[in-house]
Amino acid sequence: MSAPSFDLRGKVAWITGASRGIGLALAEAYAAAGAKVVLSSRKQEGLDLAAAQIQEKGGEALPLAAHTGSSEAIQDVVDQAVSMWGGIDILVNNAATNPHFGPVMTAEESHWDKILDVNVKGYFRTVKACVPVMKERGGGKVINMASVAGKEPQPMMGVYSVSKAAVIMLTEVLATELAQDNIQANCIAPGFVKTSFSRALWQNETIYDTVVKANPQRRMADPDEIAGIALYLASPASDFTTGATFVIDGGQLVGSSISLF
């Protein structure tokens, strides 16, 4: 008998939106498991700080500012990863945006364009750039960050919810189309995680109390609590897992109909 392998030594992982929050937590977990990590987001300063944190703990990190709205910027990241470390084995699409917080009928077309461009098309762009490199290395892992909002509409987050539902379907399409190339594509759907991205939820006392009351665990998650499933999906332990969406929400979805407690 042998235990499943979560060893990422010899692997190169690219995490978008990696300067803070969930992205940084995943990058740190991957580095601790032995992977070389490529960190990207829009601003170099935050990436440099994140990379320094990883390097101080003995990890290897390459911080590269890049906007996932630009195919040229994405290709530059891939090219630099190939030049420095030989390729990319693991892609985590974590970058996201949500410029509209309110009823869906108050959203402007510009909100739709921005959210879908970053949250859906941006994921497609990175996958398209990475797949040829993954094929050359014999396979790979694509991990897309969705949300419980993609499974169940969240108040004041209608456009964002639509985008995350699209991420789930994109992941399923990729899983079927890339399986023959030994590339597994899976999705993580976190619940409410306390990050700067979710500040609008936890800085408003009324909204925060509502969110916490709806969760059986009566709290929001910390970013580190998403890292375990992300490590599994990046590792050899998940080689027969593809097209799946893993909900990590503290019981929010299954507990949403409970009103006795």
Tab-separated table of N, CA, C and O in Angstrom, residues 78-200:
chain	number	residue	atom	x	y	z
A	78	VAL	N	3.981	32.978	-20.207
A	78	VAL	CA	4.284	31.603	-20.594
A	78	VAL	C	5.708	31.508	-21.135
A	78	VAL	O	6.478	30.607	-20.764
A	79	ASP	N	6.081	32.451	-21.995
A	79	ASP	CA	7.420	32.422	-22.586
A	79	ASP	C	8.505	32.554	-21.515
A	79	ASP	O	9.542	31.868	-21.579
A	80	GLN	N	8.287	33.435	-20.536
A	80	GLN	CA	9.282	33.604	-19.485
A	80	GLN	C	9.367	32.366	-18.585
A	80	GLN	O	10.457	31.988	-18.135
A	81	ALA	N	8.219	31.725	-18.334
A	81	ALA	CA	8.228	30.494	-17.533
A	81	ALA	C	8.982	29.387	-18.262
A	81	ALA	O	9.753	28.629	-17.654
A	82	VAL	N	8.775	29.300	-19.553
A	82	VAL	CA	9.479	28.293	-20.355
A	82	VAL	C	10.975	28.588	-20.367
A	82	VAL	O	11.809	27.683	-20.210
A	83	SER	N	11.333	29.858	-20.549
A	83	SER	CA	12.740	30.236	-20.593
A	83	SER	C	13.455	29.946	-19.282
A	83	SER	O	14.594	29.468	-19.274
A	84	MET	N	12.774	30.213	-18.153
A	84	MET	CA	13.415	30.072	-16.849
A	84	MET	C	13.351	28.648	-16.306
A	84	MET	O	14.336	28.133	-15.766
A	85	TRP	N	12.191	28.008	-16.476
A	85	TRP	CA	11.993	26.719	-15.816
A	85	TRP	C	11.557	25.593	-16.759
A	85	TRP	O	11.271	24.485	-16.306
A	86	GLY	N	11.474	25.858	-18.038
A	86	GLY	CA	11.208	24.795	-18.989
A	86	GLY	C	9.762	24.588	-19.388
A	86	GLY	O	9.479	23.855	-20.342
A	87	GLY	N	8.823	25.195	-18.702
A	87	GLY	CA	7.427	25.008	-19.074
A	87	GLY	C	6.468	25.341	-17.956
A	87	GLY	O	6.844	25.947	-16.944
A	88	ILE	N	5.224	24.931	-18.130
A	88	ILE	CA	4.177	25.092	-17.115
A	88	ILE	C	3.409	23.775	-17.028
A	88	ILE	O	2.984	23.233	-18.046
A	89	ASP	N	3.260	23.265	-15.819
A	89	ASP	CA	2.534	22.011	-15.597
A	89	ASP	C	1.161	22.237	-14.975
A	89	ASP	O	0.255	21.425	-15.159
A	90	ILE	N	1.037	23.312	-14.223
A	90	ILE	CA	-0.185	23.582	-13.456
A	90	ILE	C	-0.597	25.026	-13.694
A	90	ILE	O	0.218	25.948	-13.542
A	91	LEU	N	-1.834	25.241	-14.071
A	91	LEU	CA	-2.378	26.587	-14.244
A	91	LEU	C	-3.552	26.775	-13.295
A	91	LEU	O	-4.499	25.988	-13.316
A	92	VAL	N	-3.462	27.798	-12.458
A	92	VAL	CA	-4.584	28.151	-11.583
A	92	VAL	C	-5.135	29.498	-12.020
A	92	VAL	O	-4.474	30.536	-11.894
A	93	ASN	N	-6.331	29.496	-12.563
A	93	ASN	CA	-7.011	30.727	-12.949
A	93	ASN	C	-7.769	31.267	-11.737
A	93	ASN	O	-8.869	30.820	-11.419
A	94	ASN	N	-7.152	32.221	-11.074
A	94	ASN	CA	-7.733	32.772	-9.850
A	94	ASN	C	-8.105	34.246	-9.981
A	94	ASN	O	-8.919	34.747	-9.219
A	95	ALA	N	-7.528	34.949	-10.947
A	95	ALA	CA	-7.814	36.374	-11.112
A	95	ALA	C	-9.303	36.584	-11.409
A	95	ALA	O	-9.908	35.807	-12.152
A	96	ALA	N	-9.879	37.604	-10.807
A	96	ALA	CA	-11.301	37.878	-11.020
A	96	ALA	C	-11.585	39.339	-10.715
A	96	ALA	O	-10.794	40.023	-10.062
A	97	THR	N	-12.731	39.797	-11.192
A	97	THR	CA	-13.144	41.166	-10.907
A	97	THR	C	-14.646	41.205	-10.714
A	97	THR	O	-15.371	40.321	-11.186
A	98	ASN	N	-15.115	42.219	-10.018
A	98	ASN	CA	-16.554	42.415	-9.826
A	98	ASN	C	-16.833	43.895	-9.574
A	98	ASN	O	-17.049	44.311	-8.435
A	99	PRO	N	-16.823	44.701	-10.626
A	99	PRO	CA	-17.024	46.142	-10.465
A	99	PRO	C	-18.456	46.558	-10.170
A	99	PRO	O	-18.709	47.741	-9.920
A	100	HIS	N	-19.387	45.599	-10.190
A	100	HIS	CA	-20.788	45.953	-9.922
A	100	HIS	C	-21.315	45.162	-8.733
A	100	HIS	O	-21.369	43.931	-8.765
A	101	PHE	N	-21.698	45.852	-7.673
A	101	PHE	CA	-22.305	45.221	-6.496
A	101	PHE	C	-23.688	45.829	-6.317
A	101	PHE	O	-23.847	46.953	-5.844
A	102	GLY	N	-24.708	45.080	-6.718
A	102	GLY	CA	-26.069	45.595	-6.661
A	102	GLY	C	-26.988	44.724	-7.495
A	102	GLY	O	-26.552	43.722	-8.094
A	103	PRO	N	-28.283	45.057	-7.579
A	103	PRO	CA	-29.226	44.282	-8.381
A	103	PRO	C	-28.768	44.201	-9.831
A	103	PRO	O	-28.212	45.163	-10.379
A	104	VAL	N	-29.018	43.067	-10.468
A	104	VAL	CA	-28.534	42.866	-11.823
A	104	VAL	C	-29.125	43.895	-12.790
A	104	VAL	O	-28.468	44.295	-13.755
A	105	MET	N	-30.349	44.368	-12.518
A	105	MET	CA	-30.972	45.305	-13.433
A	105	MET	C	-30.341	46.691	-13.368
A	105	MET	O	-30.637	47.550	-14.205
A	106	THR	N	-29.486	46.934	-12.384
A	106	THR	CA	-28.790	48.222	-12.317
A	106	THR	C	-27.405	48.149	-12.958
A	106	THR	O	-26.684	49.146	-12.999
A	107	ALA	N	-27.024	46.979	-13.450
A	107	ALA	CA	-25.712	46.820	-14.083
A	107	ALA	C	-25.709	47.476	-15.463
A	107	ALA	O	-26.705	47.442	-16.199
A	108	GLU	N	-24.595	48.055	-15.799
A	108	GLU	CA	-24.392	48.629	-17.124
A	108	GLU	C	-23.729	47.590	-18.027
A	108	GLU	O	-23.124	46.625	-17.553
A	109	GLU	N	-23.820	47.815	-19.333
A	109	GLU	CA	-23.167	46.894	-20.261
A	109	GLU	C	-21.654	46.863	-20.033
A	109	GLU	O	-21.007	45.828	-20.221
A	110	SER	N	-21.106	47.991	-19.595
A	110	SER	CA	-19.667	48.039	-19.321
A	110	SER	C	-19.299	47.094	-18.178
A	110	SER	O	-18.204	46.510	-18.177
A	111	HIS	N	-20.210	46.926	-17.191
A	111	HIS	CA	-19.965	45.986	-16.104
A	111	HIS	C	-19.925	44.554	-16.646
A	111	HIS	O	-19.039	43.768	-16.303
A	112	TRP	N	-20.900	44.226	-17.482
A	112	TRP	CA	-20.937	42.906	-18.087
A	112	TRP	C	-19.663	42.637	-18.882
A	112	TRP	O	-19.067	41.562	-18.770
A	113	ASP	N	-19.268	43.615	-19.688
A	113	ASP	CA	-18.087	43.437	-20.531
A	113	ASP	C	-16.848	43.175	-19.686
A	113	ASP	O	-16.055	42.276	-19.983
A	114	LYS	N	-16.652	43.968	-18.640
A	114	LYS	CA	-15.469	43.839	-17.798
A	114	LYS	C	-15.458	42.501	-17.060
A	114	LYS	O	-14.434	41.794	-17.019
A	115	ILE	N	-16.581	42.146	-16.440
A	115	ILE	CA	-16.647	40.919	-15.646
A	115	ILE	C	-16.459	39.680	-16.513
A	115	ILE	O	-15.694	38.777	-16.165
A	116	LEU	N	-17.124	39.628	-17.638
A	116	LEU	CA	-16.990	38.457	-18.501
A	116	LEU	C	-15.614	38.392	-19.158
A	116	LEU	O	-15.071	37.300	-19.362
A	117	ASP	N	-15.035	39.543	-19.458
A	117	ASP	CA	-13.723	39.542	-20.089
A	117	ASP	C	-12.649	38.987	-19.156
A	117	ASP	O	-11.805	38.192	-19.578
A	118	VAL	N	-12.685	39.392	-17.895
A	118	VAL	CA	-11.680	38.925	-16.935
A	118	VAL	C	-12.021	37.531	-16.405
A	118	VAL	O	-11.180	36.632	-16.391
A	119	ASN	N	-13.258	37.350	-15.961
A	119	ASN	CA	-13.631	36.130	-15.243
A	119	ASN	C	-13.840	34.908	-16.132
A	119	ASN	O	-13.756	33.777	-15.649
A	120	VAL	N	-14.122	35.124	-17.410
A	120	VAL	CA	-14.376	33.990	-18.309
A	120	VAL	C	-13.373	33.972	-19.464
A	120	VAL	O	-12.604	33.031	-19.614
A	121	LYS	N	-13.355	35.035	-20.256
A	121	LYS	CA	-12.436	35.063	-21.404
A	121	LYS	C	-10.977	35.056	-20.942
A	121	LYS	O	-10.115	34.470	-21.604
A	122	GLY	N	-10.704	35.685	-19.815
A	122	GLY	CA	-9.342	35.671	-19.295
A	122	GLY	C	-8.884	34.262	-18.981
A	122	GLY	O	-7.718	33.889	-19.224
A	123	TYR	N	-9.793	33.438	-18.447
A	123	TYR	CA	-9.464	32.048	-18.150
A	123	TYR	C	-9.192	31.286	-19.446
A	123	TYR	O	-8.269	30.472	-19.528
A	124	PHE	N	-10.009	31.546	-20.458
A	124	PHE	CA	-9.808	30.904	-21.753
A	124	PHE	C	-8.451	31.297	-22.346
A	124	PHE	O	-7.725	30.447	-22.873
A	125	ARG	N	-8.086	32.569	-22.228
A	125	ARG	CA	-6.822	33.031	-22.804
A	125	ARG	C	-5.621	32.313	-22.175
A	125	ARG	O	-4.696	31.897	-22.866
A	126	THR	N	-5.628	32.207	-20.843
A	126	THR	CA	-4.492	31.569	-20.181
A	126	THR	C	-4.404	30.081	-20.530
A	126	THR	O	-3.308	29.551	-20.751
A	127	VAL	N	-5.550	29.415	-20.573
A	127	VAL	CA	-5.547	27.991	-20.925
A	127	VAL	C	-5.021	27.802	-22.341
A	127	VAL	O	-4.183	26.928	-22.604
A	128	LYS	N	-5.489	28.631	-23.265
A	128	LYS	CA	-5.069	28.506	-24.658
A	128	LYS	C	-3.557	28.668	-24.791
A	128	LYS	O	-2.911	27.980	-25.599
A	129	ALA	N	-2.985	29.571	-23.992
A	129	ALA	CA	-1.540	29.798	-24.057
A	129	ALA	C	-0.747	28.674	-23.403
A	129	ALA	O	0.379	28.377	-23.819
A	130	CYS	N	-1.324	28.036	-22.375
A	130	CYS	CA	-0.589	27.022	-21.614
A	130	CYS	C	-0.686	25.620	-22.200
A	130	CYS	O	0.240	24.806	-22.020
A	131	VAL	N	-1.778	25.303	-22.871
A	131	VAL	CA	-1.993	23.929	-23.333
A	131	VAL	C	-0.872	23.419	-24.234
A	131	VAL	O	-0.404	22.281	-24.044
A	132	PRO	N	-0.391	24.184	-25.209
A	132	PRO	CA	0.703	23.647	-26.030
A	132	PRO	C	1.935	23.280	-25.209
A	132	PRO	O	2.600	22.264	-25.488
A	133	VAL	N	2.248	24.070	-24.206
A	133	VAL	CA	3.403	23.795	-23.347
A	133	VAL	C	3.148	22.557	-22.495
A	133	VAL	O	4.041	21.725	-22.292
A	134	MET	N	1.924	22.430	-21.973
A	134	MET	CA	1.573	21.253	-21.178
A	134	MET	C	1.669	19.981	-22.020
A	134	MET	O	2.151	18.939	-21.563
A	135	LYS	N	1.207	20.056	-23.267
A	135	LYS	CA	1.278	18.890	-24.155
A	135	LYS	C	2.724	18.435	-24.330
A	135	LYS	O	3.016	17.233	-24.311
A	136	GLU	N	3.622	19.387	-24.498
A	136	GLU	CA	5.040	19.058	-24.687
A	136	GLU	C	5.621	18.352	-23.465
A	136	GLU	O	6.557	17.563	-23.583
A	137	ARG	N	5.037	18.633	-22.279
A	137	ARG	CA	5.545	18.035	-21.041
A	137	ARG	C	4.767	16.776	-20.645
A	137	ARG	O	4.964	16.236	-19.559
A	138	GLY	N	3.853	16.351	-21.506
A	138	GLY	CA	3.151	15.093	-21.282
A	138	GLY	C	1.849	15.201	-20.525
A	138	GLY	O	1.245	14.191	-20.173
A	139	GLY	N	1.384	16.421	-20.270
A	139	GLY	CA	0.118	16.596	-19.565
A	139	GLY	C	0.160	17.783	-18.638
A	139	GLY	O	1.161	18.520	-18.576
A	140	GLY	N	-0.927	17.984	-17.907
A	140	GLY	CA	-0.960	19.116	-16.999
A	140	GLY	C	-2.257	19.199	-16.230
A	140	GLY	O	-3.137	18.323	-16.337
A	141	LYS	N	-2.362	20.254	-15.454
A	141	LYS	CA	-3.529	20.483	-14.601
A	141	LYS	C	-4.032	21.906	-14.811
A	141	LYS	O	-3.256	22.861	-14.743
A	142	VAL	N	-5.322	22.045	-15.058
A	142	VAL	CA	-5.976	23.356	-15.119
A	142	VAL	C	-6.961	23.420	-13.967
A	142	VAL	O	-7.830	22.553	-13.823
A	143	ILE	N	-6.810	24.445	-13.135
A	143	ILE	CA	-7.681	24.622	-11.979
A	143	ILE	C	-8.311	26.003	-12.081
A	143	ILE	O	-7.613	27.023	-12.020
A	144	ASN	N	-9.612	26.042	-12.267
A	144	ASN	CA	-10.329	27.300	-12.413
A	144	ASN	C	-11.070	27.645	-11.125
A	144	ASN	O	-11.757	26.797	-10.550
A	145	MET	N	-10.932	28.882	-10.697
A	145	MET	CA	-11.599	29.317	-9.483
A	145	MET	C	-12.978	29.866	-9.838
A	145	MET	O	-13.113	30.908	-10.478
A	146	ALA	N	-14.002	29.130	-9.421
A	146	ALA	CA	-15.378	29.587	-9.617
A	146	ALA	C	-15.858	30.176	-8.290
A	146	ALA	O	-15.142	30.945	-7.652
A	147	SER	N	-17.040	29.820	-7.853
A	147	SER	CA	-17.617	30.358	-6.617
A	147	SER	C	-18.946	29.664	-6.371
A	147	SER	O	-19.569	29.138	-7.310
A	148	VAL	N	-19.394	29.680	-5.119
A	148	VAL	CA	-20.762	29.216	-4.860
A	148	VAL	C	-21.752	30.074	-5.637
A	148	VAL	O	-22.870	29.643	-5.925
A	149	ALA	N	-21.327	31.285	-5.996
A	149	ALA	CA	-22.186	32.165	-6.788
A	149	ALA	C	-22.467	31.585	-8.165
A	149	ALA	O	-23.454	31.940	-8.811
A	150	GLY	N	-21.609	30.680	-8.619
A	150	GLY	CA	-21.851	30.015	-9.886
A	150	GLY	C	-22.799	28.843	-9.773
A	150	GLY	O	-23.251	28.296	-10.786
A	151	LYS	N	-23.099	28.441	-8.543
A	151	LYS	CA	-24.020	27.330	-8.291
A	151	LYS	C	-25.381	27.819	-7.807
A	151	LYS	O	-26.393	27.157	-8.006
A	152	GLU	N	-25.385	28.964	-7.153
A	152	GLU	CA	-26.612	29.522	-6.581
A	152	GLU	C	-26.485	31.042	-6.589
A	152	GLU	O	-25.493	31.580	-6.107
A	153	PRO	N	-27.464	31.768	-7.153
A	153	PRO	CA	-27.355	33.225	-7.236
A	153	PRO	C	-27.127	33.851	-5.862
A	153	PRO	O	-27.775	33.474	-4.881
A	154	GLN	N	-26.186	34.793	-5.795
A	154	GLN	CA	-25.893	35.486	-4.549
A	154	GLN	C	-26.445	36.908	-4.612
A	154	GLN	O	-26.326	37.576	-5.642
A	155	PRO	N	-27.040	37.394	-3.544
A	155	PRO	CA	-27.638	38.730	-3.539
A	155	PRO	C	-26.621	39.807	-3.913
A	155	PRO	O	-25.477	39.774	-3.452
A	156	MET	N	-27.025	40.711	-4.769
A	156	MET	CA	-26.217	41.866	-5.180
A	156	MET	C	-25.014	41.480	-6.030
A	156	MET	O	-24.159	42.300	-6.305
A	157	MET	N	-24.957	40.231	-6.461
A	157	MET	CA	-23.805	39.757	-7.230
A	157	MET	C	-24.263	38.994	-8.475
A	157	MET	O	-23.684	37.981	-8.849
A	158	GLY	N	-25.308	39.507	-9.133
A	158	GLY	CA	-25.912	38.788	-10.247
A	158	GLY	C	-24.997	38.578	-11.434
A	158	GLY	O	-24.885	37.462	-11.958
A	159	VAL	N	-24.318	39.628	-11.878
A	159	VAL	CA	-23.442	39.499	-13.049
A	159	VAL	C	-22.258	38.598	-12.711
A	159	VAL	O	-21.858	37.738	-13.499
A	160	TYR	N	-21.714	38.782	-11.538
A	160	TYR	CA	-20.614	37.938	-11.071
A	160	TYR	C	-21.061	36.478	-11.021
A	160	TYR	O	-20.316	35.572	-11.427
A	161	SER	N	-22.278	36.223	-10.543
A	161	SER	CA	-22.810	34.864	-10.467
A	161	SER	C	-22.876	34.234	-11.854
A	161	SER	O	-22.515	33.061	-12.044
A	162	VAL	N	-23.325	35.003	-12.833
A	162	VAL	CA	-23.395	34.497	-14.208
A	162	VAL	C	-21.996	34.132	-14.706
A	162	VAL	O	-21.792	33.085	-15.331
A	163	SER	N	-21.027	34.986	-14.418
A	163	SER	CA	-19.661	34.716	-14.884
A	163	SER	C	-19.095	33.443	-14.260
A	163	SER	O	-18.393	32.667	-14.927
A	164	LYS	N	-19.396	33.216	-12.989
A	164	LYS	CA	-18.849	32.033	-12.334
A	164	LYS	C	-19.570	30.755	-12.763
A	164	LYS	O	-18.978	29.672	-12.777
A	165	ALA	N	-20.845	30.871	-13.141
A	165	ALA	CA	-21.526	29.717	-13.738
A	165	ALA	C	-20.875	29.372	-15.065
A	165	ALA	O	-20.716	28.193	-15.415
A	166	ALA	N	-20.468	30.394	-15.812
A	166	ALA	CA	-19.774	30.168	-17.085
A	166	ALA	C	-18.427	29.501	-16.860
A	166	ALA	O	-18.001	28.656	-17.661
A	167	VAL	N	-17.738	29.849	-15.773
A	167	VAL	CA	-16.451	29.217	-15.454
A	167	VAL	C	-16.636	27.718	-15.228
A	167	VAL	O	-15.826	26.899	-15.679
A	168	ILE	N	-17.698	27.358	-14.540
A	168	ILE	CA	-17.965	25.939	-14.287
A	168	ILE	C	-18.182	25.192	-15.596
A	168	ILE	O	-17.624	24.102	-15.821
A	169	MET	N	-18.967	25.760	-16.497
A	169	MET	CA	-19.192	25.100	-17.787
A	169	MET	C	-17.936	25.090	-18.637
A	169	MET	O	-17.634	24.087	-19.305
A	170	LEU	N	-17.165	26.176	-18.618
A	170	LEU	CA	-15.900	26.203	-19.352
A	170	LEU	C	-14.992	25.075	-18.877
A	170	LEU	O	-14.346	24.391	-19.692
A	171	THR	N	-14.956	24.856	-17.578
A	171	THR	CA	-14.121	23.797	-17.013
A	171	THR	C	-14.569	22.429	-17.511
A	171	THR	O	-13.731	21.579	-17.861
A	172	GLU	N	-15.855	22.202	-17.570
A	172	GLU	CA	-16.370	20.919	-18.038
A	172	GLU	C	-16.053	20.703	-19.524
A	172	GLU	O	-15.709	19.587	-19.942
A	173	VAL	N	-16.150	21.773	-20.302
A	173	VAL	CA	-15.799	21.677	-21.721
A	173	VAL	C	-14.312	21.355	-21.878
A	173	VAL	O	-13.920	20.473	-22.657
A	174	LEU	N	-13.472	22.068	-21.130
A	174	LEU	CA	-12.031	21.817	-21.200
A	174	LEU	C	-11.701	20.390	-20.791
A	174	LEU	O	-10.824	19.748	-21.386
A	175	ALA	N	-12.378	19.891	-19.760
A	175	ALA	CA	-12.106	18.531	-19.287
A	175	ALA	C	-12.338	17.505	-20.389
A	175	ALA	O	-11.544	16.573	-20.563
A	176	THR	N	-13.409	17.677	-21.150
A	176	THR	CA	-13.714	16.719	-22.209
A	176	THR	C	-12.759	16.866	-23.388
A	176	THR	O	-12.327	15.877	-23.985
A	177	GLU	N	-12.396	18.098	-23.708
A	177	GLU	CA	-11.578	18.329	-24.900
A	177	GLU	C	-10.086	18.076	-24.664
A	177	GLU	O	-9.350	17.779	-25.607
A	178	LEU	N	-9.623	18.196	-23.424
A	178	LEU	CA	-8.201	18.071	-23.142
A	178	LEU	C	-7.818	16.721	-22.536
A	178	LEU	O	-6.636	16.449	-22.326
A	179	ALA	N	-8.789	15.879	-22.280
A	179	ALA	CA	-8.503	14.593	-21.633
A	179	ALA	C	-7.527	13.751	-22.449
A	179	ALA	O	-6.644	13.087	-21.897
A	180	GLN	N	-7.670	13.789	-23.768
A	180	GLN	CA	-6.794	12.969	-24.621
A	180	GLN	C	-5.339	13.426	-24.545
A	180	GLN	O	-4.429	12.678	-24.933
A	181	ASP	N	-5.106	14.630	-24.048
A	181	ASP	CA	-3.742	15.145	-23.906
A	181	ASP	C	-3.224	15.007	-22.478
A	181	ASP	O	-2.203	15.604	-22.124
A	182	ASN	N	-3.933	14.225	-21.659
A	182	ASN	CA	-3.553	14.013	-20.259
A	182	ASN	C	-3.531	15.326	-19.473
A	182	ASN	O	-2.680	15.539	-18.619
A	183	ILE	N	-4.474	16.199	-19.800
A	183	ILE	CA	-4.636	17.448	-19.062
A	183	ILE	C	-5.974	17.386	-18.333
A	183	ILE	O	-7.023	17.238	-18.961
A	184	GLN	N	-5.926	17.479	-17.005
A	184	GLN	CA	-7.137	17.466	-16.212
A	184	GLN	C	-7.575	18.901	-15.900
A	184	GLN	O	-6.744	19.749	-15.566
A	185	ALA	N	-8.858	19.161	-16.038
A	185	ALA	CA	-9.408	20.488	-15.753
A	185	ALA	C	-10.489	20.356	-14.692
A	185	ALA	O	-11.445	19.591	-14.857
A	186	ASN	N	-10.322	21.071	-13.605
A	186	ASN	CA	-11.282	21.030	-12.509
A	186	ASN	C	-11.543	22.435	-11.974
A	186	ASN	O	-10.832	23.384	-12.309
A	187	CYS	N	-12.545	22.515	-11.146
A	187	CYS	CA	-13.037	23.801	-10.680
A	187	CYS	C	-13.166	23.796	-9.162
A	187	CYS	O	-13.582	22.793	-8.571
A	188	ILE	N	-12.809	24.903	-8.550
A	188	ILE	CA	-13.024	25.097	-7.120
A	188	ILE	C	-14.065	26.198	-6.954
A	188	ILE	O	-13.955	27.257	-7.574
A	189	ALA	N	-15.070	25.939	-6.149
A	189	ALA	CA	-16.130	26.918	-5.917
A	189	ALA	C	-16.150	27.291	-4.430
A	189	ALA	O	-16.874	26.680	-3.636
A	190	PRO	N	-15.354	28.282	-4.033
A	190	PRO	CA	-15.350	28.683	-2.627
A	190	PRO	C	-16.638	29.396	-2.242
A	190	PRO	O	-17.320	29.996	-3.081
A	191	GLY	N	-16.931	29.319	-0.942
A	191	GLY	CA	-17.980	30.158	-0.391
A	191	GLY	C	-17.396	31.511	-0.052
A	191	GLY	O	-16.511	32.016	-0.750
A	192	PHE	N	-17.868	32.111	1.017
A	192	PHE	CA	-17.380	33.423	1.396
A	192	PHE	C	-16.030	33.295	2.105
A	192	PHE	O	-15.918	32.668	3.155
A	193	VAL	N	-15.011	33.879	1.495
A	193	VAL	CA	-13.656	33.843	2.025
A	193	VAL	C	-13.253	35.274	2.379
A	193	VAL	O	-13.477	36.200	1.600
A	194	LYS	N	-12.650	35.446	3.533
A	194	LYS	CA	-12.305	36.793	3.992
A	194	LYS	C	-11.020	37.254	3.303
A	194	LYS	O	-9.912	36.933	3.718
A	195	THR	N	-11.196	38.013	2.230
A	195	THR	CA	-10.082	38.574	1.475
A	195	THR	C	-10.406	40.026	1.144
A	195	THR	O	-11.539	40.496	1.357
A	196	SER	N	-9.451	40.732	0.583
A	196	SER	CA	-9.718	42.110	0.173
A	196	SER	C	-10.752	42.146	-0.948
A	196	SER	O	-11.514	43.112	-1.072
A	197	PHE	N	-10.816	41.094	-1.757
A	197	PHE	CA	-11.793	41.026	-2.844
A	197	PHE	C	-13.222	41.006	-2.310
A	197	PHE	O	-14.136	41.554	-2.928
A	198	SER	N	-13.418	40.379	-1.155
A	198	SER	CA	-14.766	40.263	-0.583
A	198	SER	C	-15.050	41.332	0.461
A	198	SER	O	-15.978	41.211	1.256
A	199	ARG	N	-14.268	42.400	0.448
A	199	ARG	CA	-14.384	43.443	1.465
A	199	ARG	C	-15.799	44.011	1.564
A	199	ARG	O	-16.284	44.335	2.649
A	200	ALA	N	-16.479	44.134	0.429
A	200	ALA	CA	-17.831	44.691	0.434
A	200	ALA	C	-18.786	43.854	1.274
A	200	ALA	O	-19.797	44.366	1.775
